[in-house]
Coordinates of C-alpha atoms and ligand atoms in Angstrom, one line a residue:
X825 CA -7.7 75.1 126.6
X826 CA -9.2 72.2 128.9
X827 CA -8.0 71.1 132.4
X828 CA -8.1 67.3 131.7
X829 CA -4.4 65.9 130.6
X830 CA -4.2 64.6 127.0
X831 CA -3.1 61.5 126.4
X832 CA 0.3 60.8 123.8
X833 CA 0.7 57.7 122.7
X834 CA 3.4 55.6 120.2
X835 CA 2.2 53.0 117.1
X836 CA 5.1 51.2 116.2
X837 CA 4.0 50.5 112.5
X838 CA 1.0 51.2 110.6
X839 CA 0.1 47.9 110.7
X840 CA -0.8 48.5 114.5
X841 CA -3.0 51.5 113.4
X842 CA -6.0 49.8 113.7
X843 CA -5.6 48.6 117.3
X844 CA -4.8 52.7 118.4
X845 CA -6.8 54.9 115.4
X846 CA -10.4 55.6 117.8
X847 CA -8.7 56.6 120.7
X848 CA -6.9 59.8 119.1
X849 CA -7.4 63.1 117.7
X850 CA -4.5 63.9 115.4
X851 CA -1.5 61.7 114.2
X852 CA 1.9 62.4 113.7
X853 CA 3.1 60.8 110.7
X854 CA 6.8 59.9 111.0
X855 CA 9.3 58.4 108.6
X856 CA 12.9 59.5 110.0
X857 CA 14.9 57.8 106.9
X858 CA 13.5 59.3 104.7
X859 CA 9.9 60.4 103.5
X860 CA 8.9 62.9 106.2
X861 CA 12.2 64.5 105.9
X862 CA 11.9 65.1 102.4
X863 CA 8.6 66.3 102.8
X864 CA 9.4 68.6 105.3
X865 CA 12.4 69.9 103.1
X866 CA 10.1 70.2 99.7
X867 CA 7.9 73.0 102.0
X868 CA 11.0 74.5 103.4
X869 CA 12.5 75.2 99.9
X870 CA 9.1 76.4 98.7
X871 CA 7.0 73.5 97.1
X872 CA 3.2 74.8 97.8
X873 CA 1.3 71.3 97.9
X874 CA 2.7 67.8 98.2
X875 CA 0.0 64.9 97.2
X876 CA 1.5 61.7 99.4
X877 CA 0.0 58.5 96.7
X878 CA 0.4 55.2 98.3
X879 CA 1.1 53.1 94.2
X880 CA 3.2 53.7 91.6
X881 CA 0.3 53.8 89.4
X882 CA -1.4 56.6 91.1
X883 CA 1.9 58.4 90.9
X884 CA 2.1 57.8 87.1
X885 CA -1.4 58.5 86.6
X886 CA -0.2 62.4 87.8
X887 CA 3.0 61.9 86.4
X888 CA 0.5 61.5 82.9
X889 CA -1.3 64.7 83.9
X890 CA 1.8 66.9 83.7
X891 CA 2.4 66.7 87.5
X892 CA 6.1 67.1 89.6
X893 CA 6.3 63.5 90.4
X894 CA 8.6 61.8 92.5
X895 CA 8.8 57.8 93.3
X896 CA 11.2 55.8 95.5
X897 CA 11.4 51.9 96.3
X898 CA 13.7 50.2 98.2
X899 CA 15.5 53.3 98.6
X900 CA 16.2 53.6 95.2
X901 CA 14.3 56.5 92.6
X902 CA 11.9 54.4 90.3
X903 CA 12.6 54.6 86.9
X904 CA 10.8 57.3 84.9
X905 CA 10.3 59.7 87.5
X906 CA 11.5 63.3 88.0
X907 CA 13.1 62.2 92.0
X908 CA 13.3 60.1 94.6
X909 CA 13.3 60.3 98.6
X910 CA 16.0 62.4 99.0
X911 CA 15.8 65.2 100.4
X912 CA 18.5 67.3 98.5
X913 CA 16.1 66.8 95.4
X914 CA 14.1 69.2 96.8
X915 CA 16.7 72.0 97.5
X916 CA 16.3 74.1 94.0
X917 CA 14.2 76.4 92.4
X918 CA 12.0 73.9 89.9
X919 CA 10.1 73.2 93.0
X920 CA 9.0 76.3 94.1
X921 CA 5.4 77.3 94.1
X922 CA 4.6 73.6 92.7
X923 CA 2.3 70.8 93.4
X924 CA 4.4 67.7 93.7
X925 CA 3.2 64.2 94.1
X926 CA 5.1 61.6 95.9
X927 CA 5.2 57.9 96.7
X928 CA 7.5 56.0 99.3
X929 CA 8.0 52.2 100.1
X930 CA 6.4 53.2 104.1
X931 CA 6.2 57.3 104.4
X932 CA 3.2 58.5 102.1
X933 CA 1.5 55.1 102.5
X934 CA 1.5 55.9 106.6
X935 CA 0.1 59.6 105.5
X936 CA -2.6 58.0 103.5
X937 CA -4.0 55.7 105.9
X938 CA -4.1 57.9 108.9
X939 CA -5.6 60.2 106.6
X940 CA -8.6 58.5 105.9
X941 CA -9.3 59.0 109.8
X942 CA -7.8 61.1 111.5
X943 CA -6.3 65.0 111.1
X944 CA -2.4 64.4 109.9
X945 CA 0.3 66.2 110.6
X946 CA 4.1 65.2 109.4
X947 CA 6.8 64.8 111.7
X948 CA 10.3 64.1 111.7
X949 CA 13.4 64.9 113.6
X950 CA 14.1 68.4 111.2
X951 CA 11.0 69.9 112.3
X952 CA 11.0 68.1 115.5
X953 CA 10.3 71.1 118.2
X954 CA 7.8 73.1 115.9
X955 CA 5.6 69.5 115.8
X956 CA 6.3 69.7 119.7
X957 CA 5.5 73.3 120.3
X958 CA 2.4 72.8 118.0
X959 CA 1.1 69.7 120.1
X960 CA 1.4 71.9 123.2
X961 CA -0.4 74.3 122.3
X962 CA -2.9 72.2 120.5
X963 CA -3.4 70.0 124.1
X964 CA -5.5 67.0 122.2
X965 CA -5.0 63.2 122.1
X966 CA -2.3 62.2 119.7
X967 CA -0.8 59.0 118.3
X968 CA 2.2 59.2 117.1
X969 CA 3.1 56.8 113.8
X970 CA 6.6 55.4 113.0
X971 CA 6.1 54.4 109.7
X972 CA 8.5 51.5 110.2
X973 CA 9.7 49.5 107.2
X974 CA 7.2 47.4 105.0
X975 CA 5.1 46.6 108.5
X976 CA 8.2 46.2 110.8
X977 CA 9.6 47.9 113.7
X978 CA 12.4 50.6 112.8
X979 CA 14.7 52.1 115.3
X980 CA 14.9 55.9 114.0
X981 CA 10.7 56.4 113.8
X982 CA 10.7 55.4 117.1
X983 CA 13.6 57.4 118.4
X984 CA 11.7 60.5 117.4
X985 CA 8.6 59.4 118.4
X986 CA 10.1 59.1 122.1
X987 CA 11.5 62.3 121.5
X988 CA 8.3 63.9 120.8
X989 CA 6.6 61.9 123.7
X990 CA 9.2 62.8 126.3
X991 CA 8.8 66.8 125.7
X992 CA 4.6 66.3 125.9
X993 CA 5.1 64.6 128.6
X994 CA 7.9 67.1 130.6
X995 CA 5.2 69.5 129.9
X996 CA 2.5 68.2 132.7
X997 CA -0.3 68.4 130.1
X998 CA -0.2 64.7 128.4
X999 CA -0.8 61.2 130.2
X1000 CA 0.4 58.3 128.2
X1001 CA 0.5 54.5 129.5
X1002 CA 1.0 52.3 126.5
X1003 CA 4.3 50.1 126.7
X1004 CA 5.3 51.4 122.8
X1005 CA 5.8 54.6 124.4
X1006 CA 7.7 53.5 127.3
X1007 CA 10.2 52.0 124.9
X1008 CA 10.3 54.9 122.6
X1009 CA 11.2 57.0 125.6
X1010 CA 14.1 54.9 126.6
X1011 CA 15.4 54.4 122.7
X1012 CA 15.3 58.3 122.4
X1013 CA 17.5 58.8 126.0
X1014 CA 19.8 56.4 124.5
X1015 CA 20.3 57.7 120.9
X1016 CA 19.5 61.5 121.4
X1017 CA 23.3 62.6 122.3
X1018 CA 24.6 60.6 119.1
X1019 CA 21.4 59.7 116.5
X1020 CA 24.6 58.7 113.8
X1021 CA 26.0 56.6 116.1
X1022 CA 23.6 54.7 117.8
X1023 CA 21.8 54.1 114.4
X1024 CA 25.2 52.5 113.0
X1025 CA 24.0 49.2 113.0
X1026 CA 19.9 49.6 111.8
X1027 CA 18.2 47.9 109.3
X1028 CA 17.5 51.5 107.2
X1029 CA 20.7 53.2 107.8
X1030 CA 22.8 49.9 106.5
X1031 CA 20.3 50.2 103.8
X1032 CA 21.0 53.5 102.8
X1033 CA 24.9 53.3 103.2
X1034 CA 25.3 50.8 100.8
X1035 CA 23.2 52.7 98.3
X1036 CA 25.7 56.1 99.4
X1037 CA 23.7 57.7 100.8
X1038 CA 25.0 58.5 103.9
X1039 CA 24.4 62.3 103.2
X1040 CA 20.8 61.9 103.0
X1041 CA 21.3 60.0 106.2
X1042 CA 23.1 62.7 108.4
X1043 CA 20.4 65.7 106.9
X1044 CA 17.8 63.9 108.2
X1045 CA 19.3 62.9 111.3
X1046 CA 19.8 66.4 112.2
X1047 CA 17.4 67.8 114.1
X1048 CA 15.3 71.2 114.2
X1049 CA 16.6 72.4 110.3
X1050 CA 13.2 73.5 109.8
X1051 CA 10.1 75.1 111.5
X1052 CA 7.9 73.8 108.7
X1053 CA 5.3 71.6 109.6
X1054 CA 2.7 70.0 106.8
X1055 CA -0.6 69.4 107.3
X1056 CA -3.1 66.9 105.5
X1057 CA -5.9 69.2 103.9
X1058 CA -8.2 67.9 101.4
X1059 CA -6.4 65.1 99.7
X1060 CA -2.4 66.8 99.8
X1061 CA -0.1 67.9 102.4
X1062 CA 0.3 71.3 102.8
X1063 CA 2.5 74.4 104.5
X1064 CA 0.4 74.8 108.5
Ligands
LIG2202 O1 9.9 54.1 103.4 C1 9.9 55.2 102.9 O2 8.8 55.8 102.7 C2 11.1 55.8 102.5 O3 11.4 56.8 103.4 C3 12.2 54.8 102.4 S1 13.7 55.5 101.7 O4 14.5 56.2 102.8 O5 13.5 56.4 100.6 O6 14.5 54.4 101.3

């Protein structure tokens, strides 16, 4: 391990991702509500590969092949495929040992284009201090991208993303001096004894409500379920 500090860093939405991308060694994809929850829930209960496809016609060109294939826009499962975003469609047994594909509105489009780049890893806040304890121990300059919603600022990417910061940086190994990250730091002191509460009011979480899915909301608002964390290797996501 080197001497020299790392340096952490936060994107607010991958739309940003070109202004950060050279600087960095490996990215955290993050996408709270809900796609890097699910994701981290289908390798938890057992799915061997996840392929994240940015279009609905890549996901029903593997849907055509026979493939596990799940789609979600606008929080809602597209029509025709086998499940959504959720991750309760992940906790049974017809996933296990399976290749599954999936496409989100933000999540596996954020995967995809850090991909093409960089070394991904997927974070979220129900594998939040395995991502932490790995980044430690792997000491190398990391971006860490909120997914956000179709290009915007969301509040719960961020919040984990200042939660993730905050530990690197308690740690004495990581630098960081981008304002993103400043603000990520104070949204996650302010939301981390109540994520429920202080997301009340966000765009996503209103979004999610009114389609009931507040279950989905308080899984994936709980964190550390999970030791899991996916990797990008060779075109999917799979078990680190
Ligand atoms: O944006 C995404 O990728 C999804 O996580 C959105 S949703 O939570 O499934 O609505």
């Amino acid at each position: 391990m080197s001497e020299e500090k790392k340096r952490v860093e936060v994107c607010f939405s991958p739309e940003s991702f070109d202004l950060y991308k050279q600087e960095y060694k490996v990215v955290v994809a993050i996408d709270v509500l809900r796609a890097t929850t699910a994701i981290c829930a289908a390798f938890e209960h057992g799915a061997e590969k996840l392929i994240p496809v940015s279009t609905i016609e890549e996901a029903e060109e593997y849907r055509n092949k026979g493939y596990m294939v799940g789609a979600e826009r606008q929080g809602k499962i597209v029509e025709g495929f086998d499940f959504g975003n959720s991750p309760y469609s992940y906790m049974n047994d017809s996933i296990k040992g399976q290749t599954l594909v999936l496409s989100t509105t933000n999540g596996t489009k954020a995967i995809n284009l850090a991909a093409k780049t960089h070394q991904v890893i997927v974070g979220s806040l129900i594998n939040l201090d395995a991502v932490i304890a790995y980044l430690k121990e792997l000491k190398e300059d990391t971006l860490l991208l909120a997914s956000g919603w179709q290009g915007k600022f969301n509040l719960e990417d961020s919040i984990c993303a200042g939660a993730i910061t905050e530990a690197l940086l308690e740690s004495g190994e990581f630098i960081s001096d981008e304002d993103s990250t400043i603000a990520a730091m104070f949204l996650y002191k302010k939301a981390k004894d109540n994520y429920f509460g202080f997301l009340k009011a966000s765009s996503h979480r209103r979004r999610l409500r009114n389609l009931n899915l507040n279950e989905d909301i308080k899984y994936c608002l709980t964190p550390n379920q999970t030791d899991v964390i996916p990797v990008y290797r060779d075109g999917a996501l799979v078990k680190m």
